[in-house]
PDB file of C-alpha atoms in Angstrom:
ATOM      1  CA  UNK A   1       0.000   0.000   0.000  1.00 54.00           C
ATOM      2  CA  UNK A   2       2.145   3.158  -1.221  1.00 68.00           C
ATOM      3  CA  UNK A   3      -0.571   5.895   0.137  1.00 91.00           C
ATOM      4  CA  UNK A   4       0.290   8.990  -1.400  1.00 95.00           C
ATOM      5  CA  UNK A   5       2.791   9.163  -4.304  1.00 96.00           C
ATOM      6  CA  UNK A   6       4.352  12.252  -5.626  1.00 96.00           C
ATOM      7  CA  UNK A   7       6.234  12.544  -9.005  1.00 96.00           C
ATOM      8  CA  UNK A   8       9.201  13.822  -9.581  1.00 96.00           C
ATOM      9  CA  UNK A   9      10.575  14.854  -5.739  1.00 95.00           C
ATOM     10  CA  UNK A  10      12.958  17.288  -7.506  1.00 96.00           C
ATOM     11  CA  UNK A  11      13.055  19.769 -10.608  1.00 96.00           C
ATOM     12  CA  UNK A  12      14.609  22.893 -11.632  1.00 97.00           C
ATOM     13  CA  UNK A  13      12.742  24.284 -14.543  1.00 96.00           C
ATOM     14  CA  UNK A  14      13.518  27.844 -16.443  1.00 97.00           C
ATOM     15  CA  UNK A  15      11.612  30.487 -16.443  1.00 97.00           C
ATOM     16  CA  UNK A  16       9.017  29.897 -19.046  1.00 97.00           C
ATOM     17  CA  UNK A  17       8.668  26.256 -19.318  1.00 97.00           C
ATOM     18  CA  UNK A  18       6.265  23.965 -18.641  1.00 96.00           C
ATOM     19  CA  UNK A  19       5.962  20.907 -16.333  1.00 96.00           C
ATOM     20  CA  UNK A  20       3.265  18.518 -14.811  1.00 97.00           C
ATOM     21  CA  UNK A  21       3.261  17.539 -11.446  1.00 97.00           C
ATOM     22  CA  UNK A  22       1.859  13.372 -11.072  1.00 97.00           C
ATOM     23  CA  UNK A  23      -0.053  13.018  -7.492  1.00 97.00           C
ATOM     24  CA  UNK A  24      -1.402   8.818  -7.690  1.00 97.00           C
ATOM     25  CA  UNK A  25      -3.229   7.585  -4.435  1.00 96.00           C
ATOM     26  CA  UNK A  26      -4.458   3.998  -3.788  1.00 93.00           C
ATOM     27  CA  UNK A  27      -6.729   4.666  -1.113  1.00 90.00           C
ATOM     28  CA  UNK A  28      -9.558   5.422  -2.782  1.00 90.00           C
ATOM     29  CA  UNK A  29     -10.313   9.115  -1.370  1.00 90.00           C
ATOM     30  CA  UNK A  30     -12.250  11.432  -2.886  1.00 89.00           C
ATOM     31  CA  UNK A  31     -10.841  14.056  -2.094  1.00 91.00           C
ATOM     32  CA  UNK A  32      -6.871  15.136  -3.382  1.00 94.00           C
ATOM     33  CA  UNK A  33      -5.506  18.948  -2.866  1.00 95.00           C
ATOM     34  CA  UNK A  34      -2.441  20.626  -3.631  1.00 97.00           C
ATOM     35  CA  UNK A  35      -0.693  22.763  -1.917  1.00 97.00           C
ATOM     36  CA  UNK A  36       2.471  24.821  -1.789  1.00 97.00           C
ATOM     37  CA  UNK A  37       4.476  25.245   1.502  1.00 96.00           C
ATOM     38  CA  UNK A  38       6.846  28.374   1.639  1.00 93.00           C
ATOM     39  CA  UNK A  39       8.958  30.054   4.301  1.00 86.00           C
ATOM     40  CA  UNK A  40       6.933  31.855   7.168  1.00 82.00           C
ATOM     41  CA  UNK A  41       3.580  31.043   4.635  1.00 86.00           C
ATOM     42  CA  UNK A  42       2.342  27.681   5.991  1.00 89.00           C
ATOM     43  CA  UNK A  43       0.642  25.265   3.489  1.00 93.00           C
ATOM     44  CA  UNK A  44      -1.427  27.532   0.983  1.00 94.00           C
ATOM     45  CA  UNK A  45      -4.194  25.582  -1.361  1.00 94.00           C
ATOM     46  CA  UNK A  46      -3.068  25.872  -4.757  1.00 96.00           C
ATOM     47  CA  UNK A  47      -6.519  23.634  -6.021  1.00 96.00           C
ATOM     48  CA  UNK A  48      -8.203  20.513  -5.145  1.00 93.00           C
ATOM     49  CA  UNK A  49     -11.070  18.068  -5.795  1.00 93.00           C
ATOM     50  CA  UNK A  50     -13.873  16.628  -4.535  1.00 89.00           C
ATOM     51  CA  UNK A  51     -14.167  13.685  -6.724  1.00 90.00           C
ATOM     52  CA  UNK A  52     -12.827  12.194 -10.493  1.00 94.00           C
ATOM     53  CA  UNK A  53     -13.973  15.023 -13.223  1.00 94.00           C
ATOM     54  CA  UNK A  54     -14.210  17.870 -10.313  1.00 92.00           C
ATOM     55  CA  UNK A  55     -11.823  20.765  -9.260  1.00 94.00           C
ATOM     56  CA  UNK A  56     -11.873  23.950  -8.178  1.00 92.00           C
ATOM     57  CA  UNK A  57      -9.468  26.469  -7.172  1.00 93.00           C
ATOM     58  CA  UNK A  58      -7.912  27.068  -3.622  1.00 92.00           C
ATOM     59  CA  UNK A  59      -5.762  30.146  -2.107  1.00 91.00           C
ATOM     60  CA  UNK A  60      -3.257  30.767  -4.298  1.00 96.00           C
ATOM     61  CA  UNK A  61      -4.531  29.015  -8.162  1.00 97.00           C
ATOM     62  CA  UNK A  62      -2.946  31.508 -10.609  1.00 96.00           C
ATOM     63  CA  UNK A  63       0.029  30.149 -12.693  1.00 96.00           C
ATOM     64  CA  UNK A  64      -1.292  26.641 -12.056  1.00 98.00           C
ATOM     65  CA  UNK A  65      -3.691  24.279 -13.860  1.00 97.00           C
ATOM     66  CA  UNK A  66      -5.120  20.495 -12.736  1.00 97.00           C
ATOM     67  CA  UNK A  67      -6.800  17.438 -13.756  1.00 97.00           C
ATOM     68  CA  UNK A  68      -8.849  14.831 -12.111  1.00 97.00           C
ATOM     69  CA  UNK A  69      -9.405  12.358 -15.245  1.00 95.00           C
ATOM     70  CA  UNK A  70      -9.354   9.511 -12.580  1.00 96.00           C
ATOM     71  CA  UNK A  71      -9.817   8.935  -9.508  1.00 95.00           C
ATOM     72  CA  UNK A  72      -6.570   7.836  -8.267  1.00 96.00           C
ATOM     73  CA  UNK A  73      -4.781  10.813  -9.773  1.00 97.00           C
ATOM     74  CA  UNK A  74      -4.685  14.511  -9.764  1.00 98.00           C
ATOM     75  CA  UNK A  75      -2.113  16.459 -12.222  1.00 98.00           C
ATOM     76  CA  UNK A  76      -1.139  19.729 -11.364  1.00 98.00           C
ATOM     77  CA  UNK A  77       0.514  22.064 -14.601  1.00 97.00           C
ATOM     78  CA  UNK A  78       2.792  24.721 -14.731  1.00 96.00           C
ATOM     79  CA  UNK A  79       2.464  26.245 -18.658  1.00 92.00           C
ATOM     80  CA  UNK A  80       5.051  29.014 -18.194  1.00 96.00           C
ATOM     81  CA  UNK A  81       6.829  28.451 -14.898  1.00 96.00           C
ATOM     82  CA  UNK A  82       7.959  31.775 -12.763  1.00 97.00           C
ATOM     83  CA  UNK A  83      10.868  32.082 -10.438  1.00 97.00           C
ATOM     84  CA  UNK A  84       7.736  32.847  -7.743  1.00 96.00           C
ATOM     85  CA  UNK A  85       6.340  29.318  -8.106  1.00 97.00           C
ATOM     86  CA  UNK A  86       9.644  28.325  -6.459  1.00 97.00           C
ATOM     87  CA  UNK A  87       8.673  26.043  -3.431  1.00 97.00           C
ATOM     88  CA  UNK A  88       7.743  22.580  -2.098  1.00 97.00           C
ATOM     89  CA  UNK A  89       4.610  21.534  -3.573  1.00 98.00           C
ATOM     90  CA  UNK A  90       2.641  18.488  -1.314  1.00 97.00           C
ATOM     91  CA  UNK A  91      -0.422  16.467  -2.462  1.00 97.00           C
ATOM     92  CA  UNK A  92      -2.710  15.164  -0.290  1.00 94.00           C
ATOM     93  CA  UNK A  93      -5.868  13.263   0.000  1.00 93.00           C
ATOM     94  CA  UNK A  94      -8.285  12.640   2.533  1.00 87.00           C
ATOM     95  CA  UNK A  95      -9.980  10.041   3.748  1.00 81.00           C
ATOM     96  CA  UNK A  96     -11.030   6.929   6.286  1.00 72.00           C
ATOM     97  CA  UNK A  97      -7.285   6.033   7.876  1.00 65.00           C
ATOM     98  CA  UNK A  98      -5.966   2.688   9.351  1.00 61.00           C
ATOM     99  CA  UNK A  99      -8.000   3.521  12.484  1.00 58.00           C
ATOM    100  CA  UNK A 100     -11.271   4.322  11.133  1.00 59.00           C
ATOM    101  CA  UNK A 101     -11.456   7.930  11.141  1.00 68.00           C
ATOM    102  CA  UNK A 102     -10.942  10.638   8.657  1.00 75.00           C
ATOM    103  CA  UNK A 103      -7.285  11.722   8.249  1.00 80.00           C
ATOM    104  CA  UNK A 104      -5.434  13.549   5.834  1.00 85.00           C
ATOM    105  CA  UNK A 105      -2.840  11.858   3.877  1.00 90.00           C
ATOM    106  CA  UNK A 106       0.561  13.619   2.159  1.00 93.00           C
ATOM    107  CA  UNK A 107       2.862  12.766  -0.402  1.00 94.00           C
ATOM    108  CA  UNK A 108       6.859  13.401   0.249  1.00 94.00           C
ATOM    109  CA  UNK A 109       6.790  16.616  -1.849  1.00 95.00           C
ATOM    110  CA  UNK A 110       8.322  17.748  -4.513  1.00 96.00           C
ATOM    111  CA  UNK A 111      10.968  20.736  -4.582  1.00 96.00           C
ATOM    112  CA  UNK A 112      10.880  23.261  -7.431  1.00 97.00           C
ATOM    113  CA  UNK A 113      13.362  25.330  -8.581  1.00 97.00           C
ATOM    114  CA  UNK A 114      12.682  27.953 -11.066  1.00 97.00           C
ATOM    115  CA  UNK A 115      15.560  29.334 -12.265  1.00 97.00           C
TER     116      UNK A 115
ATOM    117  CA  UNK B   1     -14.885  30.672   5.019  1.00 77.00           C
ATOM    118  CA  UNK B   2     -12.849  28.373   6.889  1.00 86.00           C
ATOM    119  CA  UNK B   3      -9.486  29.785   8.736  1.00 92.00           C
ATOM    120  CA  UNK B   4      -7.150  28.618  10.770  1.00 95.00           C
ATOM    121  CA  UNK B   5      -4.489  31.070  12.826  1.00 96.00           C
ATOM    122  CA  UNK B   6      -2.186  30.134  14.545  1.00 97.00           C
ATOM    123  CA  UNK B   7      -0.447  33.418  16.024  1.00 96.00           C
ATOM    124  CA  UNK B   8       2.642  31.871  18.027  1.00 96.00           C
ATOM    125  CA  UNK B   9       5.142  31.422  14.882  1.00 95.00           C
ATOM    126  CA  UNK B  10       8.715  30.750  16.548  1.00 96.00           C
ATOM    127  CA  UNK B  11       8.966  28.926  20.033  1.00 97.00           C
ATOM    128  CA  UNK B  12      12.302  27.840  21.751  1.00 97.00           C
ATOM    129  CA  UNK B  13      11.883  26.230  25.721  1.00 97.00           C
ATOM    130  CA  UNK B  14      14.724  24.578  27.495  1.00 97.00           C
ATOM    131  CA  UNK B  15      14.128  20.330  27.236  1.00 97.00           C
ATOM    132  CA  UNK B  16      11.898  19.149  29.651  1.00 97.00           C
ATOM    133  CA  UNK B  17       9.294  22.184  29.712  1.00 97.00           C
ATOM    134  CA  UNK B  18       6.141  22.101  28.945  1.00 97.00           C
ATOM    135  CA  UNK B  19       4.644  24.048  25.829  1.00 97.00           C
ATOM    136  CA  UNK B  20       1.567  24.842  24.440  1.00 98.00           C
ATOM    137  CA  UNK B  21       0.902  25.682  20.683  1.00 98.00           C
ATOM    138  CA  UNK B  22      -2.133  27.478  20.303  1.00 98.00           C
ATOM    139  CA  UNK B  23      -4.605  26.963  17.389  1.00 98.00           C
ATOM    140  CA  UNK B  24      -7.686  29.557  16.483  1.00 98.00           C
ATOM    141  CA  UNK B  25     -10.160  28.315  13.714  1.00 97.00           C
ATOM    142  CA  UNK B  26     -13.003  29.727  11.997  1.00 94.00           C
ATOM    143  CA  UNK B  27     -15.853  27.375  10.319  1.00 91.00           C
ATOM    144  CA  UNK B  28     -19.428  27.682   9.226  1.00 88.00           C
ATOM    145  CA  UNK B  29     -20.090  24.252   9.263  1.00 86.00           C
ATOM    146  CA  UNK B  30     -21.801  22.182  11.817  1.00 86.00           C
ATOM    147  CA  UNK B  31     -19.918  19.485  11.564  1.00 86.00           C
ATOM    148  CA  UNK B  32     -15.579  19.546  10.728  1.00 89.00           C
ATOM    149  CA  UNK B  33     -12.484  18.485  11.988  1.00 89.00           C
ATOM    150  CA  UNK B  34      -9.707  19.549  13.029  1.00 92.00           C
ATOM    151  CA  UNK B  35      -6.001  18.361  12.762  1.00 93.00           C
ATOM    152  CA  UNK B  36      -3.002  18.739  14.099  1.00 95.00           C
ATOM    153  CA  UNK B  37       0.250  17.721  12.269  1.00 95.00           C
ATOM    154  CA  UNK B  38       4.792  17.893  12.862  1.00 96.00           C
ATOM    155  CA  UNK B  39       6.868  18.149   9.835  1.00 95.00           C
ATOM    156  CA  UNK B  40      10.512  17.302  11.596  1.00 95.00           C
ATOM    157  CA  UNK B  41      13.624  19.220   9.619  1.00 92.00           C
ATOM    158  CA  UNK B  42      13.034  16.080   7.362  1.00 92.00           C
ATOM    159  CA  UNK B  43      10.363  17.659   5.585  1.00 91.00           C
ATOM    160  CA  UNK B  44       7.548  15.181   5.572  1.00 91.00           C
ATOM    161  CA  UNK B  45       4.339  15.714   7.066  1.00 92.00           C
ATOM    162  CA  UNK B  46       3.215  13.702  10.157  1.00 91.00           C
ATOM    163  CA  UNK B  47       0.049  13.043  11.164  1.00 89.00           C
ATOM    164  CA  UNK B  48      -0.575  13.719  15.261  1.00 92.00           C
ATOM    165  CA  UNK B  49      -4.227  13.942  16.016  1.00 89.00           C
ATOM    166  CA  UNK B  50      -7.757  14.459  14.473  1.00 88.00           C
ATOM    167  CA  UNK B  51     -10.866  15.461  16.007  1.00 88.00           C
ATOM    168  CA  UNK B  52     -14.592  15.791  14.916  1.00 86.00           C
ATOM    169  CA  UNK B  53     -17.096  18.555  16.042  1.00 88.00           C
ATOM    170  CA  UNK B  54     -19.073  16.312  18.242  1.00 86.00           C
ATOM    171  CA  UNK B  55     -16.168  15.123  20.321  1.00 84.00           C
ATOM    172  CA  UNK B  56     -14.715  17.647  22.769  1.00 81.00           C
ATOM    173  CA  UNK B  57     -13.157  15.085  25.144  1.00 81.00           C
ATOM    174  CA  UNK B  58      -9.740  16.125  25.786  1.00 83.00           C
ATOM    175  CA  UNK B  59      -7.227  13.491  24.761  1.00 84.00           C
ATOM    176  CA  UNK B  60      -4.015  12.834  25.944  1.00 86.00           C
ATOM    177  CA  UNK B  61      -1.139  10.581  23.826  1.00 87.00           C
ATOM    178  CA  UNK B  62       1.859   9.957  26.154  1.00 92.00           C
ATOM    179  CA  UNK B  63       3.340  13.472  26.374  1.00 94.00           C
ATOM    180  CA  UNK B  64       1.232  15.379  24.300  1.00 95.00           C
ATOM    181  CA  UNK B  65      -2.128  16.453  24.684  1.00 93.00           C
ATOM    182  CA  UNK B  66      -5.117  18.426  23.065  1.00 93.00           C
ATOM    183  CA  UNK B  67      -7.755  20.441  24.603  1.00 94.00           C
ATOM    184  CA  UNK B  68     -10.603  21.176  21.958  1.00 94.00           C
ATOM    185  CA  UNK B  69     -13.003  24.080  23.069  1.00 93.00           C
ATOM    186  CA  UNK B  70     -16.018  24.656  20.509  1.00 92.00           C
ATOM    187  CA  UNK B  71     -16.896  27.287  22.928  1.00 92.00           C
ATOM    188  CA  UNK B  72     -13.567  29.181  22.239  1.00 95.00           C
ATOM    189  CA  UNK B  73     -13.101  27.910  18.369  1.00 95.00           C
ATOM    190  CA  UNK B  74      -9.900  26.379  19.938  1.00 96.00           C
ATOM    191  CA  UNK B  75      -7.871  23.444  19.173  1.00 96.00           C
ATOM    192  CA  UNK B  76      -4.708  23.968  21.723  1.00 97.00           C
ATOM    193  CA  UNK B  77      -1.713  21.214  22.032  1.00 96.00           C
ATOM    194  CA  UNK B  78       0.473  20.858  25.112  1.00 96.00           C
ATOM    195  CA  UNK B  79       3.637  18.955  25.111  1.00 97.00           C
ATOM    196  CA  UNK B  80       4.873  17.676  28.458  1.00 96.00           C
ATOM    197  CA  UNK B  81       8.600  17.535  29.724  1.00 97.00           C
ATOM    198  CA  UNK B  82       9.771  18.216  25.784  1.00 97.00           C
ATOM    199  CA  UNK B  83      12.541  17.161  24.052  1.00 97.00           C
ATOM    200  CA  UNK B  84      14.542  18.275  21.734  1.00 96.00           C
ATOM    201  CA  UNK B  85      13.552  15.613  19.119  1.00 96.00           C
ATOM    202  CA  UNK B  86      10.047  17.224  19.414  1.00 97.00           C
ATOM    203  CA  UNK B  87      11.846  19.820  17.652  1.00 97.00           C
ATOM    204  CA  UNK B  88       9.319  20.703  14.328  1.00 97.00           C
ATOM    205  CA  UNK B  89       7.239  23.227  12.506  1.00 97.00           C
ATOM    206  CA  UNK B  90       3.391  21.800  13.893  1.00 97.00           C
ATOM    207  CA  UNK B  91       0.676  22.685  11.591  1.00 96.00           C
ATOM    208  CA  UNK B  92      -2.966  22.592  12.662  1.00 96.00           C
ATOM    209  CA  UNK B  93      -5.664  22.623  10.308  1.00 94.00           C
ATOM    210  CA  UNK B  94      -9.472  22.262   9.403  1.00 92.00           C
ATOM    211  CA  UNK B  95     -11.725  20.633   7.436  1.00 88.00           C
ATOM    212  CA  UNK B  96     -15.396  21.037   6.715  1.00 78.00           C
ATOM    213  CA  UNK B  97     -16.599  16.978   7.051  1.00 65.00           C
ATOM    214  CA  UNK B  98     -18.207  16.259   3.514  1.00 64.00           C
ATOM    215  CA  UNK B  99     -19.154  17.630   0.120  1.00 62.00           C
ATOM    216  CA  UNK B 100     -17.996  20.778  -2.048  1.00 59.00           C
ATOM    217  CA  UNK B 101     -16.384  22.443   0.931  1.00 61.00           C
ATOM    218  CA  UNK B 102     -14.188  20.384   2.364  1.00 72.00           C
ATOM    219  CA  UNK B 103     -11.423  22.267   1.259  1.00 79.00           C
ATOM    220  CA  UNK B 104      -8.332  21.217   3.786  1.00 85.00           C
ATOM    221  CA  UNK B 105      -7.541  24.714   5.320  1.00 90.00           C
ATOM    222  CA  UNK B 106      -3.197  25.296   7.043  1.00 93.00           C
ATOM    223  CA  UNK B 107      -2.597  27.533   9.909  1.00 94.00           C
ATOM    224  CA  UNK B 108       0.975  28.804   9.038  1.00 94.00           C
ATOM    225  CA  UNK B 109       2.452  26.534  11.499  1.00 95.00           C
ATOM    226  CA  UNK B 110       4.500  27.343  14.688  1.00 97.00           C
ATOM    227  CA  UNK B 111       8.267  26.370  14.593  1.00 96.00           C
ATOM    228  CA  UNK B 112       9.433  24.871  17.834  1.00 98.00           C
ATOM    229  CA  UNK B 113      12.906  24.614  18.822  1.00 97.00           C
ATOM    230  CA  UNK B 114      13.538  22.813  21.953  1.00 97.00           C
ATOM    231  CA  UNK B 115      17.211  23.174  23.309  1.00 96.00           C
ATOM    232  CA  UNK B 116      19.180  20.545  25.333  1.00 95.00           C
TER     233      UNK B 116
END
């Protein structure tokens, strides 16, 4: 059971280019988010979803761009990176744990470097 | 709206004192839950505790405990006798319990720094 699985945990990107960001869950939950953690900011709520075909947009959604085709996965796009989308980016999902109730589950993150 | 603040951002205590991180939410909904989580210098994200709205028993997990207060819109956690691997950012956060909103909302986390 690999939870929450993040690809890739490392890029550096220039200014201007484009990436996608691979969040895959085996749990089941219907509900993914992503997030971007920065000094002295906390975890801010880039976009998430509620369930496959849904998203909507958190905090902080301009510059970014996601897709829930399936269930188990939830893309999140860069089309024309910026040196401010520089941070660690997290997935998570939520959803029934090991011990019955509802707990959030991450993924090991996944530094970006725009250069 | 949901919110979460957490005003305390940098902590340091000596080893073996107690601390308490404070955590402030705002919510709408009936029915949510609350979270707390450590992310060690590591980086990862650990989970620590969840409550629901309907349970305000305090709970207590070998050093640390968690004093929920719907009255207050508080979600406070104490950590007894620290140490300095207790050492972390801790997050606390919120969720509405079902459907469109249950956006999964951050404080900006408190950094704790426990010294030997």
């Amino acid at each position: 059971n690999a939870g929450v699985t993040q690809t890739p945990k490392f890029r550096v990107l220039k200014t201007g280019q484009s990436m996608t960001l691979l969040c895959a869950q085996d749990m089941n939950h219907e509900y993914m988010y992503w997030y971007r953690q920065d000094p002295g900011m906390g975890l801010r709520l880039i976009h998430y979803s509620v369930g496959e075909g849904t998203t909507a947009k958190g905090e902080v959604p301009d510059g970014y761009n996601v897709s829930r085709l399936k269930k188990q996965n939830f893309l999140l796009g860069l089309e024309s990176a910026a040196p401010s989308q520089t941070s660690v980016y997290f997935c998570a999902t939520l959803g029934q744990g090991d011990a019955g109730g509802t707990e959030a589950f991450f993924g090991q993150g996944t530094r970006l470097t725009v250069v | 709206a949901q919110k979460v603040t957490q005003a305390q951002t940098e902590i340091s205590v000596v080893e073996k004192e107690d601390v308490t991180l404070d955590c402030v939410y705002e919510t709408r909904d009936t029915t949510y839950y609350l979270f707390w989580y450590k992310q060690p210098p590591s980086g990862e994200l650990v989970f620590l505790i969840r409550r629901n709205s309907f349970d305000e028993q305090n709970e207590i997990s070998g050093r640390y405990s968690w004093n929920f207060q719907k009255s207050t819109s508080s979600f406070n956690f104490t950590i007894t006798a620290s140490q300095v691997v207790d050492s972390a950012v801790y997050f606390c956060a919120l969720s509405a319990a079902t459907g469109a909103n249950s956006k999964l909302t951050f404080g900006k986390g408190i950094t704790l720094s426990v010294r030997p």
